[in-house]
Tab-separated table of C-alpha atoms in Angstrom:
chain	number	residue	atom	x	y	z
A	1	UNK	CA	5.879	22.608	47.178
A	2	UNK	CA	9.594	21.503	46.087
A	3	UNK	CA	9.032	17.932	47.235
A	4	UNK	CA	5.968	17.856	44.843
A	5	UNK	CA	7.206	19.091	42.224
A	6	UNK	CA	10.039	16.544	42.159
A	7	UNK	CA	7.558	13.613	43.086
A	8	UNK	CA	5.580	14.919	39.683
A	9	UNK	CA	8.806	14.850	38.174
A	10	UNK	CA	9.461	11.418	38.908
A	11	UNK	CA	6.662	9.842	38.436
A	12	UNK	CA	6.312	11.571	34.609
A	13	UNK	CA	9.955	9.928	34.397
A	14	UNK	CA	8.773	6.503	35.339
A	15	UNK	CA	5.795	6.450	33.404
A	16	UNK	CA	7.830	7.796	29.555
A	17	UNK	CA	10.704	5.555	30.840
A	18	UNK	CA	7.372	2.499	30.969
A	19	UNK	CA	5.967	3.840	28.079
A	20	UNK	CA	9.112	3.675	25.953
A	21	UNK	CA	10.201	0.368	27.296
A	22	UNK	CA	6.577	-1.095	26.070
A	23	UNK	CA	6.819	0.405	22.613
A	24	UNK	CA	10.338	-0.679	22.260
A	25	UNK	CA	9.179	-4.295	23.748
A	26	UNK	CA	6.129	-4.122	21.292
A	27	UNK	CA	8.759	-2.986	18.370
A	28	UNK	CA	10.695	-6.129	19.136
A	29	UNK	CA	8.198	-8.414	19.124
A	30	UNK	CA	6.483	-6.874	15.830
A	31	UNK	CA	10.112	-7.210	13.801
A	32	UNK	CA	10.898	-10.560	15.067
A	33	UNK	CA	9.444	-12.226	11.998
A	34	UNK	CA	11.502	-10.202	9.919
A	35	UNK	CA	14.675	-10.863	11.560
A	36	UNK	CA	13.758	-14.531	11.287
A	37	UNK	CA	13.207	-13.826	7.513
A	38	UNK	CA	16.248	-12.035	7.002
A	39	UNK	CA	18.566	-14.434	9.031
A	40	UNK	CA	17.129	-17.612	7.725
A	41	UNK	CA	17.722	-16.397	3.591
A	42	UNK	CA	21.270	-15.874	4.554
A	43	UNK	CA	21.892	-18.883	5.725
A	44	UNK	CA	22.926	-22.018	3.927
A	45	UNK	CA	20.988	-25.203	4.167
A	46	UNK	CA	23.316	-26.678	6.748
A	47	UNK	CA	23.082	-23.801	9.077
A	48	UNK	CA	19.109	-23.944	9.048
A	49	UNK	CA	19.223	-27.582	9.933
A	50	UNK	CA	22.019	-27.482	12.658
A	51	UNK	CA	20.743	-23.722	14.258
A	52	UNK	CA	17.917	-22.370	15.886
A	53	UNK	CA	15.169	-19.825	13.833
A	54	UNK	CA	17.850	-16.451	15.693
A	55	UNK	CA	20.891	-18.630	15.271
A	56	UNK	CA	22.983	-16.235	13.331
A	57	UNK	CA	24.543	-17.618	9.579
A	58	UNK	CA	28.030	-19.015	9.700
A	59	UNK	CA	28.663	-17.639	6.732
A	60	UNK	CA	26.581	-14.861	4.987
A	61	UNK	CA	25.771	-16.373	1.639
A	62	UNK	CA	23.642	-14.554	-0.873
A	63	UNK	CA	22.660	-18.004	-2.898
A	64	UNK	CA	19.398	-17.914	-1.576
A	65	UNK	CA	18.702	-14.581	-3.084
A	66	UNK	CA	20.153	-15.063	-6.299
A	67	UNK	CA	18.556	-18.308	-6.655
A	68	UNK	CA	15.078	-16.999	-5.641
A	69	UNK	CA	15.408	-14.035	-8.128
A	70	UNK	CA	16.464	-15.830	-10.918
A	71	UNK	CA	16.652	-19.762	-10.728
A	72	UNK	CA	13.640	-20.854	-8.307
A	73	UNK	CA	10.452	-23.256	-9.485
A	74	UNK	CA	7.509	-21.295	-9.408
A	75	UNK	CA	5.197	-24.022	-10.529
A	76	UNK	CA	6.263	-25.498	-13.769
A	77	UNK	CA	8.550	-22.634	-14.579
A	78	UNK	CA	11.900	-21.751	-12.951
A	79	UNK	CA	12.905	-18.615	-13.750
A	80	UNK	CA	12.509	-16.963	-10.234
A	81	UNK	CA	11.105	-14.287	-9.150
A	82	UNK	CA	12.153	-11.541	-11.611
A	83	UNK	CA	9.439	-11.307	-13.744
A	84	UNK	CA	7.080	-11.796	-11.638
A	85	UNK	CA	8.177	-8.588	-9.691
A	86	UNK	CA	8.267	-6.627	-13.165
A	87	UNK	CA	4.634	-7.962	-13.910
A	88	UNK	CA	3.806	-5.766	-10.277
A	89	UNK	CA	5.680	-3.668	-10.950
A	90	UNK	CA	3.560	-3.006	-14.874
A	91	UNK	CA	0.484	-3.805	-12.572
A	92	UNK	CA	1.300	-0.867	-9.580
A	93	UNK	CA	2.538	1.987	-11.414
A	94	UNK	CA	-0.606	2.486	-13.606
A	95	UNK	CA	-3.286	1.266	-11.244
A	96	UNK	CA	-1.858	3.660	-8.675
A	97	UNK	CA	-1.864	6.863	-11.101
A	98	UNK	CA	-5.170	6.424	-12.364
A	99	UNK	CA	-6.816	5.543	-9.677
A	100	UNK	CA	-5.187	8.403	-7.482
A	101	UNK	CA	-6.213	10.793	-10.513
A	102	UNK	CA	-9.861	10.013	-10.435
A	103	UNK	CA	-9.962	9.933	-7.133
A	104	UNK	CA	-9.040	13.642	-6.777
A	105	UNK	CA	-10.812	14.790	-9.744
A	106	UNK	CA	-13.686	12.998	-7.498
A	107	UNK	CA	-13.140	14.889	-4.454
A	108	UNK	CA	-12.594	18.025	-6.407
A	109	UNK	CA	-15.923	17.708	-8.030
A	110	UNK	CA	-17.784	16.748	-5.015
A	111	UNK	CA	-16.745	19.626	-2.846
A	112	UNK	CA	-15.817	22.525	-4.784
A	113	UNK	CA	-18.103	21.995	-7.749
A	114	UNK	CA	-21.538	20.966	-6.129
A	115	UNK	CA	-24.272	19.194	-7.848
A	116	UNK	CA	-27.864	17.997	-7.019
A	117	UNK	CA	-27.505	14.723	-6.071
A	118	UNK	CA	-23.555	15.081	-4.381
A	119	UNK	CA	-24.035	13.545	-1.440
A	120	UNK	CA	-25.842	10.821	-2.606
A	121	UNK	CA	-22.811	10.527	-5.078
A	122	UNK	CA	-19.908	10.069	-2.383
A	123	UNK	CA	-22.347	7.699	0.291
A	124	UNK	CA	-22.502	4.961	-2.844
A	125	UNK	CA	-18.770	5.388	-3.581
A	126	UNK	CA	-18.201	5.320	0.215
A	127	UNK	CA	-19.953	2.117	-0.066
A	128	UNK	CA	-17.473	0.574	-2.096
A	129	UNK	CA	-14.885	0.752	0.361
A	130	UNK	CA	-16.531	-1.527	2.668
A	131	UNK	CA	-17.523	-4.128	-0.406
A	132	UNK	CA	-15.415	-7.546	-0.314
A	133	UNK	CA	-12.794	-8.724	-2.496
A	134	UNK	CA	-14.998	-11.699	-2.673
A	135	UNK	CA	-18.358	-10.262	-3.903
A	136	UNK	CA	-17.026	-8.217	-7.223
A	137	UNK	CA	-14.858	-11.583	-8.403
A	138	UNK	CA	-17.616	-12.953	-10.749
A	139	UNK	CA	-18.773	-9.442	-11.759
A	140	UNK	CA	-15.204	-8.132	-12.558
A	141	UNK	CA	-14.940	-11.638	-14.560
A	142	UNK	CA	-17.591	-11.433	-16.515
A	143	UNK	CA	-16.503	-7.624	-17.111
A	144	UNK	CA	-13.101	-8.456	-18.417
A	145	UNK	CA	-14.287	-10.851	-20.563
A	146	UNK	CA	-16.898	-8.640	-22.382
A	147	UNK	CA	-14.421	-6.277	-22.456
A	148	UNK	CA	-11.489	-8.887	-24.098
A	149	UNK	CA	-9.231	-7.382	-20.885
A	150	UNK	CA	-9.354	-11.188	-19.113
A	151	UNK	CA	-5.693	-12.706	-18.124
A	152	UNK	CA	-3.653	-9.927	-19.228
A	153	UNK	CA	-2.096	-6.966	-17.431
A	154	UNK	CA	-4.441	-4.282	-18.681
A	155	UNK	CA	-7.022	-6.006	-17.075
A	156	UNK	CA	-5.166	-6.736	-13.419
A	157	UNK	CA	-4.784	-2.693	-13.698
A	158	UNK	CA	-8.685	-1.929	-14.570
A	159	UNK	CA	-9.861	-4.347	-11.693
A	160	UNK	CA	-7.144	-2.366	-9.119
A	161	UNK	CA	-8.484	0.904	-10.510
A	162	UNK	CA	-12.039	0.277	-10.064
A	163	UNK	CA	-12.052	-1.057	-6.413
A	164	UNK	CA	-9.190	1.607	-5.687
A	165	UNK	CA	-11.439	4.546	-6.730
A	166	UNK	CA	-14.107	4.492	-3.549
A	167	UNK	CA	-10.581	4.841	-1.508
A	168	UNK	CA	-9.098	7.438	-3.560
A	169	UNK	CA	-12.002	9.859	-3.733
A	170	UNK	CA	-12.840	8.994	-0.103
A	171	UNK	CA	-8.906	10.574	0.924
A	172	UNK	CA	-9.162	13.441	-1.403
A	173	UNK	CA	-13.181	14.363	-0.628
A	174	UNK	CA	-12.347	14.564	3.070
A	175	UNK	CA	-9.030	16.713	2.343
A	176	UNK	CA	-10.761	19.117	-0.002
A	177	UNK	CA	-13.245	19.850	2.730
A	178	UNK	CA	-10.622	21.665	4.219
A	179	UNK	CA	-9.692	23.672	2.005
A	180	UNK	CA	-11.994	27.126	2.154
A	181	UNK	CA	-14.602	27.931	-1.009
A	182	UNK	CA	-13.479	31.189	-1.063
A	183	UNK	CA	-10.082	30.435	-2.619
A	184	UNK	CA	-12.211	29.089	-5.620
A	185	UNK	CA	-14.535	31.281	-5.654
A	186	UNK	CA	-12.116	34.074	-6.094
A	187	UNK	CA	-10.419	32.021	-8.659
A	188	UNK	CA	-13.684	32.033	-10.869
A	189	UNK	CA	-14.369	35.815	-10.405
A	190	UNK	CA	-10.638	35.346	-12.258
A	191	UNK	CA	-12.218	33.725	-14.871
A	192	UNK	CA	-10.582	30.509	-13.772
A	193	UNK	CA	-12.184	27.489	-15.039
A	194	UNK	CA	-12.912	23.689	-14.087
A	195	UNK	CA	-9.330	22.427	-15.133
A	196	UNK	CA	-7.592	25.707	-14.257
A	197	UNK	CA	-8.549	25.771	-10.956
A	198	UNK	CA	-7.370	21.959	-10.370
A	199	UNK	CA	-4.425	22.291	-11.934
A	200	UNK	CA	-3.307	25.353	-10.379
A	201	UNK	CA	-4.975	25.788	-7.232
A	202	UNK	CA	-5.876	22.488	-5.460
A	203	UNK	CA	-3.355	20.256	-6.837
A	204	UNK	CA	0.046	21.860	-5.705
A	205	UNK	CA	-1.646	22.204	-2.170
A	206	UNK	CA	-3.002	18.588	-2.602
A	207	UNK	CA	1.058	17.093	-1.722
A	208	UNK	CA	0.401	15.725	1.463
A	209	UNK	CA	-3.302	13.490	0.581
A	210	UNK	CA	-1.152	12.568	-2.542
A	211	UNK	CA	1.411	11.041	-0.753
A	212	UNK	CA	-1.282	9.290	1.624
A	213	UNK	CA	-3.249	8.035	-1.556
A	214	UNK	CA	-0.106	6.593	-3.089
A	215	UNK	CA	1.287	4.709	-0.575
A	216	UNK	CA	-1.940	3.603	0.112
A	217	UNK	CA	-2.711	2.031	-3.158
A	218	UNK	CA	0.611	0.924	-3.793
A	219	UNK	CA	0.309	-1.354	-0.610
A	220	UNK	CA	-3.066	-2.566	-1.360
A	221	UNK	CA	-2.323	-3.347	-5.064
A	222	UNK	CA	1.338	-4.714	-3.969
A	223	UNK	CA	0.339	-7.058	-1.421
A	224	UNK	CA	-3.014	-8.438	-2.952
A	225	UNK	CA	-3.151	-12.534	-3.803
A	226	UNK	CA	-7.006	-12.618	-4.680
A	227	UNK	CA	-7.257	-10.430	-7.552
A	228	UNK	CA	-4.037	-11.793	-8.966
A	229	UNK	CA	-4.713	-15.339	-8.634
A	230	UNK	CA	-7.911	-14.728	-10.316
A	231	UNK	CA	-7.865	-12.601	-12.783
A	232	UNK	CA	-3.905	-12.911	-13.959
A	233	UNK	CA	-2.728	-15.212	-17.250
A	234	UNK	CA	0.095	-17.150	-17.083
A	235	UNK	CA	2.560	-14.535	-18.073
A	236	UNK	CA	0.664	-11.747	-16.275
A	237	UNK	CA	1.457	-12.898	-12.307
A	238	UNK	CA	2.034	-10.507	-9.900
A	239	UNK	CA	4.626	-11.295	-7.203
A	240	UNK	CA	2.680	-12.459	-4.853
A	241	UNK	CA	1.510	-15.407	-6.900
A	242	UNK	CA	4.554	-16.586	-7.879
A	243	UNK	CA	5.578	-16.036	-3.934
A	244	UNK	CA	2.939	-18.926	-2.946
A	245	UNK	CA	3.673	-21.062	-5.957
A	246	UNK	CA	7.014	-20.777	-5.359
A	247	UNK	CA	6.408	-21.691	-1.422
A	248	UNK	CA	4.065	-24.773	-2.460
A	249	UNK	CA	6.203	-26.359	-5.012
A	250	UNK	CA	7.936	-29.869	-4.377
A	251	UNK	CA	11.153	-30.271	-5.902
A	252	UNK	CA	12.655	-32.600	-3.818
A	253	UNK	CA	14.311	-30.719	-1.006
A	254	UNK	CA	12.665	-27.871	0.787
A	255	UNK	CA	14.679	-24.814	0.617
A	256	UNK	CA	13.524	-22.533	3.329
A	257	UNK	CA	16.320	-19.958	2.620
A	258	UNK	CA	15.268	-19.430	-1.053
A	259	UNK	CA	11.402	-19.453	0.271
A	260	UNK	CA	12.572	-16.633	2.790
A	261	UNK	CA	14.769	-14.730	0.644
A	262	UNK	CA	11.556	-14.638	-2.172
A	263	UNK	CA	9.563	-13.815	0.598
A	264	UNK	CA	11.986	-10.859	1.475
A	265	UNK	CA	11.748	-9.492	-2.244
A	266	UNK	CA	7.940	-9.620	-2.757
A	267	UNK	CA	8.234	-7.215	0.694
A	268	UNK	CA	10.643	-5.373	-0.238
A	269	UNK	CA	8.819	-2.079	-1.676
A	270	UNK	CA	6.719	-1.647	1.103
A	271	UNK	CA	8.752	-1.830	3.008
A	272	UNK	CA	11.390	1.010	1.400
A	273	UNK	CA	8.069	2.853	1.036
A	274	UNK	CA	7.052	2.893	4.556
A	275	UNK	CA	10.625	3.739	5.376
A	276	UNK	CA	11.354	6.336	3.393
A	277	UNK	CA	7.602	7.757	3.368
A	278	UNK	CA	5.831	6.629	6.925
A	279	UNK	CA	6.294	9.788	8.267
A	280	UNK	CA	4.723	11.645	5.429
A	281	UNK	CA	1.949	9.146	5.468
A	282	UNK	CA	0.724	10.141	9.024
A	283	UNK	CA	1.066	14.021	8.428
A	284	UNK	CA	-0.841	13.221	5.424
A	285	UNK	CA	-3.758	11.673	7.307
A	286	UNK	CA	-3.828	14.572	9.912
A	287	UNK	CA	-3.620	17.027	7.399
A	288	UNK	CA	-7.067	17.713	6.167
A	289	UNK	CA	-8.462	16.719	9.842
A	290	UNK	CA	-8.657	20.654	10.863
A	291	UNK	CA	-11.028	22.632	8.607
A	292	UNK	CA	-9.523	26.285	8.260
């Protein structure tokens, strides 16, 4: 019995020891291309030319990321990257509130406050998750332009709200099914009402969908090209844009460190988001998985 229970042992110890060696191996591989990133904006021109992509810089030089912020071509302007990254910045911050309002005044409404008709309700705004960036371009065009919203921020922040909203209500639908009808039913014998009850009973339970929701949308509206590229004026650019301008625009020399270090700042808030919140974002999604 004593010799079995050591060979289980072992092999459990072989196979987390495997298992840990993969995901470290897998971990490696995935943050290679940031390493590459990192290394090659810190190096001067020379180094890049002379080294290898993992060479490390002779000298750490920060040039690269001053120049990229503040000095770089992005097309026919060269003012960096700076305003760009406010423009997301005046693009994110609204885009993600509203549309992570609606969508749990959505959810609220479709589990806790029932109509005829509900169902129906959350399959079409289910639909819209699985709806192309491509198909609602010419729509959302022609919308913005009735609406006098076309190449200007406002607009970039109604198109993100809009296709964010099928998402939103979609996280906060399936986390309100958790939470039991009695607690609002009790809370209208109270004499609770619509807004009382969200305000007070499902939203300061609602923390961890919330934090799922907004790191959510802030990646999605972060990250896109499309909807910027197509809907943005020429003082309205999100980051990304100026990103591939930037990338595609001849001046002579290429400067892969300033392309890199550019690169490295368009990423950079997801990736202190994901961080600092990764680990909230997965007990988030598990949260509302258990009804009870």
């Amino acid at each position: 019995m004593a010799n079995m229970v050591r060979r289980h042992t072992t092999s459990a110890r072989l196979w987390r020891a495997g298992l840990y060696t993969l995901l470290i191996v897998a971990a490696l591989v995935y943050l290679l291309p940031l390493v590459v990133m990192l290394l090659t904006s810190l190096k001067p021109l020379d180094d890049i030319r002379a080294g290898g992509l993992l060479s490390l810089p002779s000298t750490i030089s920060f040039e690269a990321w001053s120049k990229a912020w503040g000095s770089a071509c992005t097309g026919m302007r060269c003012n960096g990257m700076s305003g760009y990254f406010l423009n997301s910045i005046a693009i994110v911050v609204p885009a993600v509130a509203i549309s992570s309002f609606v969508g749990a005044l959505n959810g609220y409404v479709l589990t806790k406050w029932r109509f005829r008709g509900a169902n129906l309700c959350f399959a079409l705004l289910l639909f819209g998750c699985f709806v192309p960036f491509q198909v609602v371009l010419m729509p959302m065009a022609r919308t913005l332009g009735w609406l006098g919203l076309a190449s200007s921020t406002s607009g970039l922040v109604l198109v993100h709200v809009v296709y964010g909203i099928a998402f939103t209500t979609l996280f906060f639908r399936n986390y309100y099914v958790s939470i039991p009808d009695e607690m609002i039913a009790a809370a209208k014998l109270d004499g609770a009402g619509f807004w009382r009850i969200f305000w007070r009973i499902l939203l300061p339970v609602s923390g961890p969908i919330i934090t799922v929701t907004v790191i959510w949308q802030f990646t999605q509206i972060w990250n896109d090209f499309l909807f910027g590229v197509s809907f943005a004026g020429f003082d309205s650019q999100p980051v990304t844009v100026a990103l591939n301008n930037m990338v595609n625009t001849s001046t002579g020399v290429k400067e892969y460190n300033v392309d890199m270090a550019a690169a490295m700042i368009a990423a950079l808030p997801t990736l202190v988001v994901y961080v600092l919140a990764g680990k909230y974002f997965v007990r988030g999604l598990t949260a509302g998985s258990v009804k009870g």
